[in-house]
PDB file of C-alpha atoms and ligand atoms in Angstrom:
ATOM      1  CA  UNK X 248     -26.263 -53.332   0.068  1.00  0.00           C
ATOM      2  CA  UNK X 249     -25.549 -50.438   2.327  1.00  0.00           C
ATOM      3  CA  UNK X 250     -26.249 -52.655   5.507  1.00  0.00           C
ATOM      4  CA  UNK X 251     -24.398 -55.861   4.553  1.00  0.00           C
ATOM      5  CA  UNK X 252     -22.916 -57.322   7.077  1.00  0.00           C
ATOM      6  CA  UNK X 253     -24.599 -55.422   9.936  1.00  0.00           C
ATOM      7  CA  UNK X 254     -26.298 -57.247  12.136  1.00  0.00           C
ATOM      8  CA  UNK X 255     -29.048 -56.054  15.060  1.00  0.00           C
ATOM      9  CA  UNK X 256     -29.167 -56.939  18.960  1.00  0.00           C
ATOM     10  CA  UNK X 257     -31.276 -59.718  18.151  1.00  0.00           C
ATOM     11  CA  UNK X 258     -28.617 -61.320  16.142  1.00  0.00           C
ATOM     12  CA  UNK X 259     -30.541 -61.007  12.689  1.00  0.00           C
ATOM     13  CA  UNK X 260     -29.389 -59.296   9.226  1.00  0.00           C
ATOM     14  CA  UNK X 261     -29.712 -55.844  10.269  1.00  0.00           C
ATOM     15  CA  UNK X 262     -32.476 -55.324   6.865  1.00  0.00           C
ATOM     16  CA  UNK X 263     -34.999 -57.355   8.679  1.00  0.00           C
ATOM     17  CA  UNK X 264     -36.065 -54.382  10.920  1.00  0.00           C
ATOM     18  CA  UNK X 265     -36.521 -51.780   7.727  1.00  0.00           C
ATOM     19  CA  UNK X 266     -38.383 -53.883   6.177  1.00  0.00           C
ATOM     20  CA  UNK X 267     -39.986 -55.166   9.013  1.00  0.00           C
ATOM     21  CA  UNK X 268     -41.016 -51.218   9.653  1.00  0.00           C
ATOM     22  CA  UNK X 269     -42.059 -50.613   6.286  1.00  0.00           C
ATOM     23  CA  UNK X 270     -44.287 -53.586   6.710  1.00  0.00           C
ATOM     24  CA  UNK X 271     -45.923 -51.987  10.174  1.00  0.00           C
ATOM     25  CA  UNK X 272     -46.914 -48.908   7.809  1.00  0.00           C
ATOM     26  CA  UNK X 273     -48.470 -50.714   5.005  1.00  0.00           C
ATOM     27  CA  UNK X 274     -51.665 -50.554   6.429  1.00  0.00           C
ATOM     28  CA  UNK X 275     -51.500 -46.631   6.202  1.00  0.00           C
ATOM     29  CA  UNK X 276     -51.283 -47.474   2.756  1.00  0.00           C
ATOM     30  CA  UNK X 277     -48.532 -45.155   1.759  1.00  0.00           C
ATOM     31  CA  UNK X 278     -47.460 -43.940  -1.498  1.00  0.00           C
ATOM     32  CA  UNK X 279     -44.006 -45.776  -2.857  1.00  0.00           C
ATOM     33  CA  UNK X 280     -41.335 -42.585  -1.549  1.00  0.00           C
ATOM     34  CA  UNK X 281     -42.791 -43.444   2.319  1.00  0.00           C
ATOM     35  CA  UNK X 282     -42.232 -47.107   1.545  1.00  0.00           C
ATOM     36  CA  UNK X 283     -38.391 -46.424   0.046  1.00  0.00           C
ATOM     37  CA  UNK X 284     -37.701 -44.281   2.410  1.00  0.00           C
ATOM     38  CA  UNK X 285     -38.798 -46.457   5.233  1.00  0.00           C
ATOM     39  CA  UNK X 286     -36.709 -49.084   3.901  1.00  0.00           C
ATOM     40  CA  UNK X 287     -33.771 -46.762   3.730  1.00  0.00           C
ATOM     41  CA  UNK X 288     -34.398 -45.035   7.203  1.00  0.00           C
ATOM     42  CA  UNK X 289     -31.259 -46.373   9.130  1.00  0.00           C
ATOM     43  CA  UNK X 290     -28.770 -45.410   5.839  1.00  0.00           C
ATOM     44  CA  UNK X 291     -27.346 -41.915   6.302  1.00  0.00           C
ATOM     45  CA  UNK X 292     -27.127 -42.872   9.910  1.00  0.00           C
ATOM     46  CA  UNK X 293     -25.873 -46.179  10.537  1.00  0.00           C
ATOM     47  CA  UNK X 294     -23.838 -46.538   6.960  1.00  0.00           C
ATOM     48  CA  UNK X 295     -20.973 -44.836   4.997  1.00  0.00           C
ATOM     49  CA  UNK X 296     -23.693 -44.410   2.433  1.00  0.00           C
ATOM     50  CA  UNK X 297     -24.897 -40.560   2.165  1.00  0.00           C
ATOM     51  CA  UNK X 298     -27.957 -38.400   1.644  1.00  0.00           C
ATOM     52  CA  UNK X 299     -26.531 -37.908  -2.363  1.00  0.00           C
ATOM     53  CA  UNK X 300     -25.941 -41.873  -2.664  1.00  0.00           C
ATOM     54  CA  UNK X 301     -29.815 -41.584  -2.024  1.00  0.00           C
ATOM     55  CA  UNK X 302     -30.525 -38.929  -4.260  1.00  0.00           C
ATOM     56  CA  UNK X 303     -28.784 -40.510  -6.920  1.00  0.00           C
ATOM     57  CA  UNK X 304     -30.643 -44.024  -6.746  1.00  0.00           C
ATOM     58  CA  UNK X 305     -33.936 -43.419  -5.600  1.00  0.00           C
ATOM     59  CA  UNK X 306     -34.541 -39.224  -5.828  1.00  0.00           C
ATOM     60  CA  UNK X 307     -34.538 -36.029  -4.168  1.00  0.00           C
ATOM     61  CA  UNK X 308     -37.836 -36.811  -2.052  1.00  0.00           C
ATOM     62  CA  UNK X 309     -36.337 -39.814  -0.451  1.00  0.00           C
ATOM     63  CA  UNK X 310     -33.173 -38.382   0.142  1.00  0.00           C
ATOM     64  CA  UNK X 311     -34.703 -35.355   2.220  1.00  0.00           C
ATOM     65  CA  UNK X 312     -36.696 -37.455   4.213  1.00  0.00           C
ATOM     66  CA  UNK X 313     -34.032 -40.376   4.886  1.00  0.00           C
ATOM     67  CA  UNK X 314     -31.994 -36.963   6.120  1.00  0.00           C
ATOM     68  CA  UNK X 315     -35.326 -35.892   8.114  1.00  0.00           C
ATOM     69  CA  UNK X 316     -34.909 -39.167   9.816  1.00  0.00           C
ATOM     70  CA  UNK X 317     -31.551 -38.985  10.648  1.00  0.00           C
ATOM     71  CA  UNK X 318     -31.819 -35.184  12.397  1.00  0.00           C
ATOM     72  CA  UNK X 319     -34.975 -36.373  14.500  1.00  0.00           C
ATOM     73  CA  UNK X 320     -32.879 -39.210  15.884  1.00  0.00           C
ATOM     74  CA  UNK X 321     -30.500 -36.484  17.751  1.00  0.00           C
ATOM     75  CA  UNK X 322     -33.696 -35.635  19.796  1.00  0.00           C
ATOM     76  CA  UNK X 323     -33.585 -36.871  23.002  1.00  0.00           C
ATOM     77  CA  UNK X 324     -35.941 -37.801  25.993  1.00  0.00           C
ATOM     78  CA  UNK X 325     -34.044 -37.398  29.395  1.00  0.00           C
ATOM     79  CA  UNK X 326     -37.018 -37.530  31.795  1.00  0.00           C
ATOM     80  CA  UNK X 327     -38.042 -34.731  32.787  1.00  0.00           C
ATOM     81  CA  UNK X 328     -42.344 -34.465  32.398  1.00  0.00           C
ATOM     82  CA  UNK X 329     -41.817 -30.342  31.717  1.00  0.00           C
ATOM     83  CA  UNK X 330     -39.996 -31.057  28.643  1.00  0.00           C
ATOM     84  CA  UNK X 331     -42.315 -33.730  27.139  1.00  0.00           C
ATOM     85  CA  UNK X 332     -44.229 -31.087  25.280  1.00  0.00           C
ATOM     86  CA  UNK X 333     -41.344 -29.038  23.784  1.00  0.00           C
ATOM     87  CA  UNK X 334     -39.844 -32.042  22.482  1.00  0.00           C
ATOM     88  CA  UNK X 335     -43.239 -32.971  20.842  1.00  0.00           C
ATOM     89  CA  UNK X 336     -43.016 -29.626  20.042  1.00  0.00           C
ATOM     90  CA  UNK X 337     -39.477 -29.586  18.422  1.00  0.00           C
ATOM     91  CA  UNK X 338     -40.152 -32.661  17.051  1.00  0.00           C
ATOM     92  CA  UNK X 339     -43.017 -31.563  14.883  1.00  0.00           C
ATOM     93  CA  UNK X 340     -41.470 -28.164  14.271  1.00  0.00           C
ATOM     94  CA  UNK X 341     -38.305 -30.555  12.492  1.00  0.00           C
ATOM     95  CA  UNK X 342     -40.478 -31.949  10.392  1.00  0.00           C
ATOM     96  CA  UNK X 343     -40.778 -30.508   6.996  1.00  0.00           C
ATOM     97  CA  UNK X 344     -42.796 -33.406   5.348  1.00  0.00           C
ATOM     98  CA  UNK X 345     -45.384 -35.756   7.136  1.00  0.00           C
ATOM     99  CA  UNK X 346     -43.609 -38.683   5.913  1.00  0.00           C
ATOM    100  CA  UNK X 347     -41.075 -37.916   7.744  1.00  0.00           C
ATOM    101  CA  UNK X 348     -42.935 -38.496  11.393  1.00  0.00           C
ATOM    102  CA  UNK X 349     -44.842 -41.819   9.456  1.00  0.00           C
ATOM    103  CA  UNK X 350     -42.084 -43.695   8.864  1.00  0.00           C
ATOM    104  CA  UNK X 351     -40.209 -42.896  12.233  1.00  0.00           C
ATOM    105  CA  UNK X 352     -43.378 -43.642  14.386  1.00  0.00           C
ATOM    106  CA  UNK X 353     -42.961 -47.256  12.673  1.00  0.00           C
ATOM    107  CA  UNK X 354     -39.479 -47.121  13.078  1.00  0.00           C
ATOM    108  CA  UNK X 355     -40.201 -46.694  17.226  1.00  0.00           C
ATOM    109  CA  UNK X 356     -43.067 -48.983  16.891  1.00  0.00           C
ATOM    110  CA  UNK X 357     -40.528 -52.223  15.321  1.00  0.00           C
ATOM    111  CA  UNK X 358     -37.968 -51.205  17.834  1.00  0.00           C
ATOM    112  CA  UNK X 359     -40.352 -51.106  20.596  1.00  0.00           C
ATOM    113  CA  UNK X 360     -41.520 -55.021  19.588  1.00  0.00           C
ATOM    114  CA  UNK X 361     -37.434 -55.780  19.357  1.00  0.00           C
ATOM    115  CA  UNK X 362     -36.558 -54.277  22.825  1.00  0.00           C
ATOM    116  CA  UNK X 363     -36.209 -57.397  25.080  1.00  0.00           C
ATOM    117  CA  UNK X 364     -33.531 -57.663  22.954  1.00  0.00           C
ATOM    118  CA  UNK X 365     -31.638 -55.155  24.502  1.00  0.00           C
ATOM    119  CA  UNK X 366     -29.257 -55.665  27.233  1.00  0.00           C
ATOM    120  CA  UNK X 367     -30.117 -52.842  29.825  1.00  0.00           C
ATOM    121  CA  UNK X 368     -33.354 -53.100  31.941  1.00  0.00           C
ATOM    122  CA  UNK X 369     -32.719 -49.121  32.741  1.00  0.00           C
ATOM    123  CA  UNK X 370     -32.336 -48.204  28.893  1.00  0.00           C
ATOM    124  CA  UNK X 371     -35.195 -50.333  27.562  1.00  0.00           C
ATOM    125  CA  UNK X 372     -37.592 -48.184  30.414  1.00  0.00           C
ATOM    126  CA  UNK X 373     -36.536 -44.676  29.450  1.00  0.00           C
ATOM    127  CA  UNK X 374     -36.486 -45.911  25.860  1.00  0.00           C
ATOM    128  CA  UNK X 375     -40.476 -46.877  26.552  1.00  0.00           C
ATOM    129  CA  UNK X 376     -41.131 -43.874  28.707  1.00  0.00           C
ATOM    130  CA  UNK X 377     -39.971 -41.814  25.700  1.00  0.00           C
ATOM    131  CA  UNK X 378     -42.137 -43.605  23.297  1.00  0.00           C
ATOM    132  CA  UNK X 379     -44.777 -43.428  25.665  1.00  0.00           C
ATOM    133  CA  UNK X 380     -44.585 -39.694  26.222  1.00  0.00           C
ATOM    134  CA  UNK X 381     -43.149 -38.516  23.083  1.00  0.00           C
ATOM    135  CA  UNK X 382     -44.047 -41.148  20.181  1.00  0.00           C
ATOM    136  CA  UNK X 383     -47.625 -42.358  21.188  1.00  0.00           C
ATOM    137  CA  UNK X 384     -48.919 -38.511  21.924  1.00  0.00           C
ATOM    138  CA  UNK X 385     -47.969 -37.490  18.611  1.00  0.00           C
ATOM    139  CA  UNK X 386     -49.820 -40.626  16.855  1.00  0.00           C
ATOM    140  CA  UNK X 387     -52.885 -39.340  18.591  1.00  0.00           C
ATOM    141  CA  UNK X 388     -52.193 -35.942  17.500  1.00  0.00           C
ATOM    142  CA  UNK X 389     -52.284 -37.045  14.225  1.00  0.00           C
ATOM    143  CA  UNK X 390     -55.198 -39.288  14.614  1.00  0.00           C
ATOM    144  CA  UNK X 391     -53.354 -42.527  13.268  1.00  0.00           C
ATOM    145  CA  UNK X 392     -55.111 -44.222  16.644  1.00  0.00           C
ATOM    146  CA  UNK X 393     -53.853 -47.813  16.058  1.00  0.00           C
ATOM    147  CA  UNK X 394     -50.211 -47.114  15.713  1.00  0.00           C
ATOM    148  CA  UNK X 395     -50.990 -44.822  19.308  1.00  0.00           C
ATOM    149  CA  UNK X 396     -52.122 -48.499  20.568  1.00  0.00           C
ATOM    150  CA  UNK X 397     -49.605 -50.672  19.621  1.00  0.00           C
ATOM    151  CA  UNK X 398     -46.799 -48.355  20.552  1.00  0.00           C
ATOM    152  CA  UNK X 399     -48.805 -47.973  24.145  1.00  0.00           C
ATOM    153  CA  UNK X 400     -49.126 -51.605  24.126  1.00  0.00           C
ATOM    154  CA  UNK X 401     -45.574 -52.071  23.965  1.00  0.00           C
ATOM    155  CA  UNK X 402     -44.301 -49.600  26.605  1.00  0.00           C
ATOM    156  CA  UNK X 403     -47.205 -51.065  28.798  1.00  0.00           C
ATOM    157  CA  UNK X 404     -45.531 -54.556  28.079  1.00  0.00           C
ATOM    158  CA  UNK X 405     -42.243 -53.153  29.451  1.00  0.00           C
ATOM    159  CA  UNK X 406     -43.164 -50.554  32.241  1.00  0.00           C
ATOM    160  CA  UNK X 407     -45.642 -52.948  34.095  1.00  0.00           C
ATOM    161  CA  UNK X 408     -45.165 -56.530  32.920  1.00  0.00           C
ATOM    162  CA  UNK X 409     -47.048 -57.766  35.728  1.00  0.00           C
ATOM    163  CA  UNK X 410     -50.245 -55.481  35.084  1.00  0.00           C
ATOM    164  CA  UNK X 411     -50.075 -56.118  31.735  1.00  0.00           C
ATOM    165  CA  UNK X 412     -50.270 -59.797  32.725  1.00  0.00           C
ATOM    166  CA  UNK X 413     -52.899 -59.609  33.864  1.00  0.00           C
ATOM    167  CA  UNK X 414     -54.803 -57.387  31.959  1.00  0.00           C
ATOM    168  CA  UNK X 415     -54.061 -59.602  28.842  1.00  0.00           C
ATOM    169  CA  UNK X 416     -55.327 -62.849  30.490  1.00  0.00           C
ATOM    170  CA  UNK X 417     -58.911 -61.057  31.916  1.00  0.00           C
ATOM    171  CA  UNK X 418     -59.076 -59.386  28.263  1.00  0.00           C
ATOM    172  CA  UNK X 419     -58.663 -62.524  26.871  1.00  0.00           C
ATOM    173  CA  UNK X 420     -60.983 -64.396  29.336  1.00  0.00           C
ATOM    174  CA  UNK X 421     -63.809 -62.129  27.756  1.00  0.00           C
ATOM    175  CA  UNK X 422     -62.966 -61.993  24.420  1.00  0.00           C
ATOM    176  CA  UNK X 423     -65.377 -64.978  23.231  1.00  0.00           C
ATOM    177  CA  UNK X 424     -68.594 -62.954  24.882  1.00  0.00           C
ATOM    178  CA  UNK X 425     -67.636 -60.175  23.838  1.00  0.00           C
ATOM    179  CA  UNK X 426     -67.192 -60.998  20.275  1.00  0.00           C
ATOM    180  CA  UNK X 427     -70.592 -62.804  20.402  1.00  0.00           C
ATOM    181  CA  UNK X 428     -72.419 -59.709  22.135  1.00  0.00           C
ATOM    182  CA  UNK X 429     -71.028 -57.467  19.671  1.00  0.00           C
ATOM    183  CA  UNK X 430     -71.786 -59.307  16.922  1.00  0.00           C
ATOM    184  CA  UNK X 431     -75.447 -59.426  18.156  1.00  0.00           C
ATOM    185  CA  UNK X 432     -75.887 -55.937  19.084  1.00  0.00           C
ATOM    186  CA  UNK X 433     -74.469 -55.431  14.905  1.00  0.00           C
ATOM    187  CA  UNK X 434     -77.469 -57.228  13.664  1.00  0.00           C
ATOM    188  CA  UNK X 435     -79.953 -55.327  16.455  1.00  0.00           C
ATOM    189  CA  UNK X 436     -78.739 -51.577  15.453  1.00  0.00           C
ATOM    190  CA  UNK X 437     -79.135 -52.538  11.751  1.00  0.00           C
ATOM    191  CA  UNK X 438     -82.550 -53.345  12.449  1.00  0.00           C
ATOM    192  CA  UNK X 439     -83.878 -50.446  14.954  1.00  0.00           C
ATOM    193  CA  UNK X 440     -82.437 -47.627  12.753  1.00  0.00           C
ATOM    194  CA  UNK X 441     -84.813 -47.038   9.933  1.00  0.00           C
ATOM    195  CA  UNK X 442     -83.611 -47.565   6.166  1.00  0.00           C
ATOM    196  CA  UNK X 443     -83.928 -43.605   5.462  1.00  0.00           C
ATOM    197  CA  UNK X 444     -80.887 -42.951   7.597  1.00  0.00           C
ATOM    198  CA  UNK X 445     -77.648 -44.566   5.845  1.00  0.00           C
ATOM    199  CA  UNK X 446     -75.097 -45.881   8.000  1.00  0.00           C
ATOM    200  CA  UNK X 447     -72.094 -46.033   6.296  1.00  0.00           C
ATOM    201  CA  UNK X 448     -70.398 -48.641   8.761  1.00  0.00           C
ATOM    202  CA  UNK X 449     -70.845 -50.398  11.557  1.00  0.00           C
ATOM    203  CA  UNK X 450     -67.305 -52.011  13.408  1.00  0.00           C
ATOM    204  CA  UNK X 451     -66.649 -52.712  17.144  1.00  0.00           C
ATOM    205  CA  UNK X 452     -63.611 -52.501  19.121  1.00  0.00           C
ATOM    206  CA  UNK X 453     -62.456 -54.226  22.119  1.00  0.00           C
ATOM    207  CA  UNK X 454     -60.584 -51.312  24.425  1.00  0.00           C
ATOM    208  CA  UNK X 455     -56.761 -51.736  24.192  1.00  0.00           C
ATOM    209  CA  UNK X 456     -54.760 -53.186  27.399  1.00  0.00           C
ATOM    210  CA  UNK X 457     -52.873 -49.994  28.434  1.00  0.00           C
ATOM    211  CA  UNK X 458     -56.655 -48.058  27.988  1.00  0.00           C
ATOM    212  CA  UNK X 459     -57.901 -50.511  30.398  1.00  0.00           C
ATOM    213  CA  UNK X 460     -54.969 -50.336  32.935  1.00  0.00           C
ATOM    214  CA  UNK X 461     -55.076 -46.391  32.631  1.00  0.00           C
ATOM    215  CA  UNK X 462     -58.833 -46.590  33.616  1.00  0.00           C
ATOM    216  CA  UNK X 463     -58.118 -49.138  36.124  1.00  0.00           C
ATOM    217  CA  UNK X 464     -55.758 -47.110  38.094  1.00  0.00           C
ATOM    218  CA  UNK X 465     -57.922 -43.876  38.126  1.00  0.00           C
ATOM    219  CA  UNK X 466     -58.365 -42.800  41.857  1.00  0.00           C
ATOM    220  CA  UNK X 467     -62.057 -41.440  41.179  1.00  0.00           C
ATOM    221  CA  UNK X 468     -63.191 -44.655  40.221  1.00  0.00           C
ATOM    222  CA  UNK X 469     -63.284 -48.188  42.165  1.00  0.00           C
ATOM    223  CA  UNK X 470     -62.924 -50.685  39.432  1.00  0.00           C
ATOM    224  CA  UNK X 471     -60.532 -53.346  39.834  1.00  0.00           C
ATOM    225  CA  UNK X 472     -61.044 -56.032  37.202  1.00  0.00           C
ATOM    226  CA  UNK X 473     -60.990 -55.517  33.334  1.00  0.00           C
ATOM    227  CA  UNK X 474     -64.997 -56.882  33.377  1.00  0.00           C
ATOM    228  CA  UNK X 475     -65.724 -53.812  35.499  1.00  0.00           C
ATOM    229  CA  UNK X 476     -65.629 -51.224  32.876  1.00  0.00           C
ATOM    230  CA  UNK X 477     -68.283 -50.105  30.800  1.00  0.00           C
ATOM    231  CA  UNK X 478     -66.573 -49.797  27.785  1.00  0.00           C
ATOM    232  CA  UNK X 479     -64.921 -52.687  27.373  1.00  0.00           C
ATOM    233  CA  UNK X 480     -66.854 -53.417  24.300  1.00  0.00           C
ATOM    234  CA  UNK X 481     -67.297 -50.007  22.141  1.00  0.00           C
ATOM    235  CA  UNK X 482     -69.657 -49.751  18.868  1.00  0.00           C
ATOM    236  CA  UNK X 483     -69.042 -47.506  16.486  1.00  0.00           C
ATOM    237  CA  UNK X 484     -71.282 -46.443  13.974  1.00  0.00           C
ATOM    238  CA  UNK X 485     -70.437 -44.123  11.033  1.00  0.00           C
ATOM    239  CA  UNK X 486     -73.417 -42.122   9.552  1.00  0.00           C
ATOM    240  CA  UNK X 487     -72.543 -39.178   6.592  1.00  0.00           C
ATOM    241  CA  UNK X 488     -73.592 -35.836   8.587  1.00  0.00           C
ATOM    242  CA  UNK X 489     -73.846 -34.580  11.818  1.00  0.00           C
ATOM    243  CA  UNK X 490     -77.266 -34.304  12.247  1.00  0.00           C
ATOM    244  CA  UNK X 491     -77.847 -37.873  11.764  1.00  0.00           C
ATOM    245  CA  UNK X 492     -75.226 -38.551  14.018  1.00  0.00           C
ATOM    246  CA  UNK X 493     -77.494 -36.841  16.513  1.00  0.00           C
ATOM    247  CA  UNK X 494     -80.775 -38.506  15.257  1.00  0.00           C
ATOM    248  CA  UNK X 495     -78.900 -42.041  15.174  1.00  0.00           C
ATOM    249  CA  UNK X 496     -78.212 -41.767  19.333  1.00  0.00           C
ATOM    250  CA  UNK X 497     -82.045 -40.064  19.656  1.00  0.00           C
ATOM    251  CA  UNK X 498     -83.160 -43.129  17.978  1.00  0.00           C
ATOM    252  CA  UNK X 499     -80.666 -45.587  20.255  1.00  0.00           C
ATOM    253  CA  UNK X 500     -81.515 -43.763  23.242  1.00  0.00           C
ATOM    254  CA  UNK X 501     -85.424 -44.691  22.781  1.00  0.00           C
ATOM    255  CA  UNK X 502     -84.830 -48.070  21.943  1.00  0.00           C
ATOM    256  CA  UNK X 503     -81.929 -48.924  24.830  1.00  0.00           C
ATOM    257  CA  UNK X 504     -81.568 -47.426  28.595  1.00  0.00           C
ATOM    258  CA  UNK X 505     -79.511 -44.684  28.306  1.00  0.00           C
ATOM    259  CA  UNK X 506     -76.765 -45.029  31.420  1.00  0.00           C
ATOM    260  CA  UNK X 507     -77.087 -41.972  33.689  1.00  0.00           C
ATOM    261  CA  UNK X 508     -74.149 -39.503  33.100  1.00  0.00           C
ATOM    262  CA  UNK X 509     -72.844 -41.679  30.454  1.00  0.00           C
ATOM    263  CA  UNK X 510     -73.031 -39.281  27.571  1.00  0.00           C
ATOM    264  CA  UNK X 511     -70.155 -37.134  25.869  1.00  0.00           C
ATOM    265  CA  UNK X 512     -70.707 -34.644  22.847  1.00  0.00           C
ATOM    266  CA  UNK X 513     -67.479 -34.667  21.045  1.00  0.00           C
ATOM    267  CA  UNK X 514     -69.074 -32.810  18.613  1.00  0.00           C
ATOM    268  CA  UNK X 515     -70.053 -29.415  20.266  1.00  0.00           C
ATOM    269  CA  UNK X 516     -66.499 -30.034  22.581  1.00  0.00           C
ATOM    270  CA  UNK X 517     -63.917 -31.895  20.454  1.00  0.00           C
ATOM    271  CA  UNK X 518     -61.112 -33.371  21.730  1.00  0.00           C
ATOM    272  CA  UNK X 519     -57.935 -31.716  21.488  1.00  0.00           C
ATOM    273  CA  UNK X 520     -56.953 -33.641  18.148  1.00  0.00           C
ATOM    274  CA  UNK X 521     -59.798 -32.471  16.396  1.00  0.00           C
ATOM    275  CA  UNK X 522     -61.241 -35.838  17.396  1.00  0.00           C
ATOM    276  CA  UNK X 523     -65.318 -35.688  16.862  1.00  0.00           C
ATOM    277  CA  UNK X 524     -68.035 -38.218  17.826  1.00  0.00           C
ATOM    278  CA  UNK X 525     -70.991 -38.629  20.060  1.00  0.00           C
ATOM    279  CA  UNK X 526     -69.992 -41.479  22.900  1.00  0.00           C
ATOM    280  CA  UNK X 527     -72.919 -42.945  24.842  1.00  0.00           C
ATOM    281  CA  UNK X 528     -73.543 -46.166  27.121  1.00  0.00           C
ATOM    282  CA  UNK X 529     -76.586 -47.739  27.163  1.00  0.00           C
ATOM    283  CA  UNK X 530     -77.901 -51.122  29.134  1.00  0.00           C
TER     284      UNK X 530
HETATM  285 MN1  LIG W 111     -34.591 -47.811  12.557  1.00  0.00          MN
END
């Protein structure tokens, strides 16, 4: 009701991209006020409709965070690298609920798939240096890792469409093997890790394309083709304490070559999101 009649850059009923966004958070699974609220994010600011009409329909909690939504849009990314961090920062420090950040990470996320739909090549690059530097940081902050991807996926799409290009096609190219390696080296982990220690999952991932290209471009190293990295194909397996986690790679490491200098304890030296695991690479 409140956007009837409005209509986006892309030409479409201007409710497509709410809902649209409250789709991209479903897999979150968030309770029902993230889900109204998503779907009434663009109200207070794009509509004569107000933070009481809210109230009044659908509660206080959506109200305040449809009005969270609206203040966090006056922040602004104008390029400079030193103020990347206070505007995390501020952005963060704005935010009284959670939900808040949620639903506009989702929000950046649809508009980030919609951009070629706007007009200006200059605007759609500082709008995907922003997200880049602003939006995808703070989904790795708060560990939601696959909303970091897509959102780096996107500004990678726009920044370097030739890179990404190619990075797609020589993912793609490998994709096949790599699903049938992986699937394989499921079945052989199952079997060389005795019955006593539970693994509570087992799931692969295939690194994302702006991960590759970041790798890629490092100076130190001197790969140049997506096939050149060694962890292309990453296995990760879930165990319920830390010292199996530890007796799980002893294990691994006596069954497959460990790779020289390929070992990182992100247990004893977390990353800075609180981010724990033990990564190895073995041939
Ligand atoms: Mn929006």
């Amino acid at each position: 009701e409140a956007h009837h009649g409005q209509l986006r850059k892309s030409g479409e009923p201007y409710i497509i991209h709410p809902l649209m966004t409250a789709e991209l958070l479903l897999y979150l699974k968030p309770d029902l006020i993230t889900i109204q609220s998503c779907i009434l994010h663009d109200v207070i600011e794009d509509t004569p409709q107000t933070k009481e009409d809210i109230a009044a329909r659908f509660g206080t909690d959506v109200a305040v965070i449809c009005e969270g939504l609206s203040k966090l849009s006056t922040i602004r990314y104008r390029g400079e690298e030193r103020s990347v961090e206070s505007l995390r920062k501020m952005f963060i420090a704005m935010v009284e609920d959670l939900r808040v950040i949620i639903v506009k990470l989702a929000d950046r996320l649809h508009n980030m798939q919609t951009l070629e739909f706007h007009p200006n090549k200059e605007k759609r690059e500082r709008i995907a240096l922003e997200t880049l530097n602003v939006y995808a940081p703070i989904a790795d902050r708060l560990g939601i890792f696959h909303m970091k991807e897509q959102l780096e996926t996107e500004c990678f799409r726009i920044l370097y469409p030739k890179e990404y290009e190619k990075i797609k096609q020589e993912r793609k190219e490998l994709e096949e093997e790599q699903n049938f390696f992986l699937k394989e080296a499921k079945v052989i982990i199952g079997k060389v890790i005795p019955a006593e220690v539970p693994i509570i999952d087992i799931s692969y991932r295939i690194k994302s394309p702006f991960s590759i290209y970041r790798k890629l471009s490092r100076k130190e190293y001197s790969y140049t083709h997506t096939k050149d990295l060694y962890d292309l194909f990453a296995i990760r397996i879930i165990t319920n304490n830390i010292p199996r986690c530890y007796e799980i790679l002893g294990i691994l490491h006596n069954v497959f070559v460990p790779m020289p200098k390929r070992f990182k304890d992100y247990i004893a030296l977390p990353k800075e999101n609180g981010y724990q695991s033990l990564h190895t690479t073995v041939v």
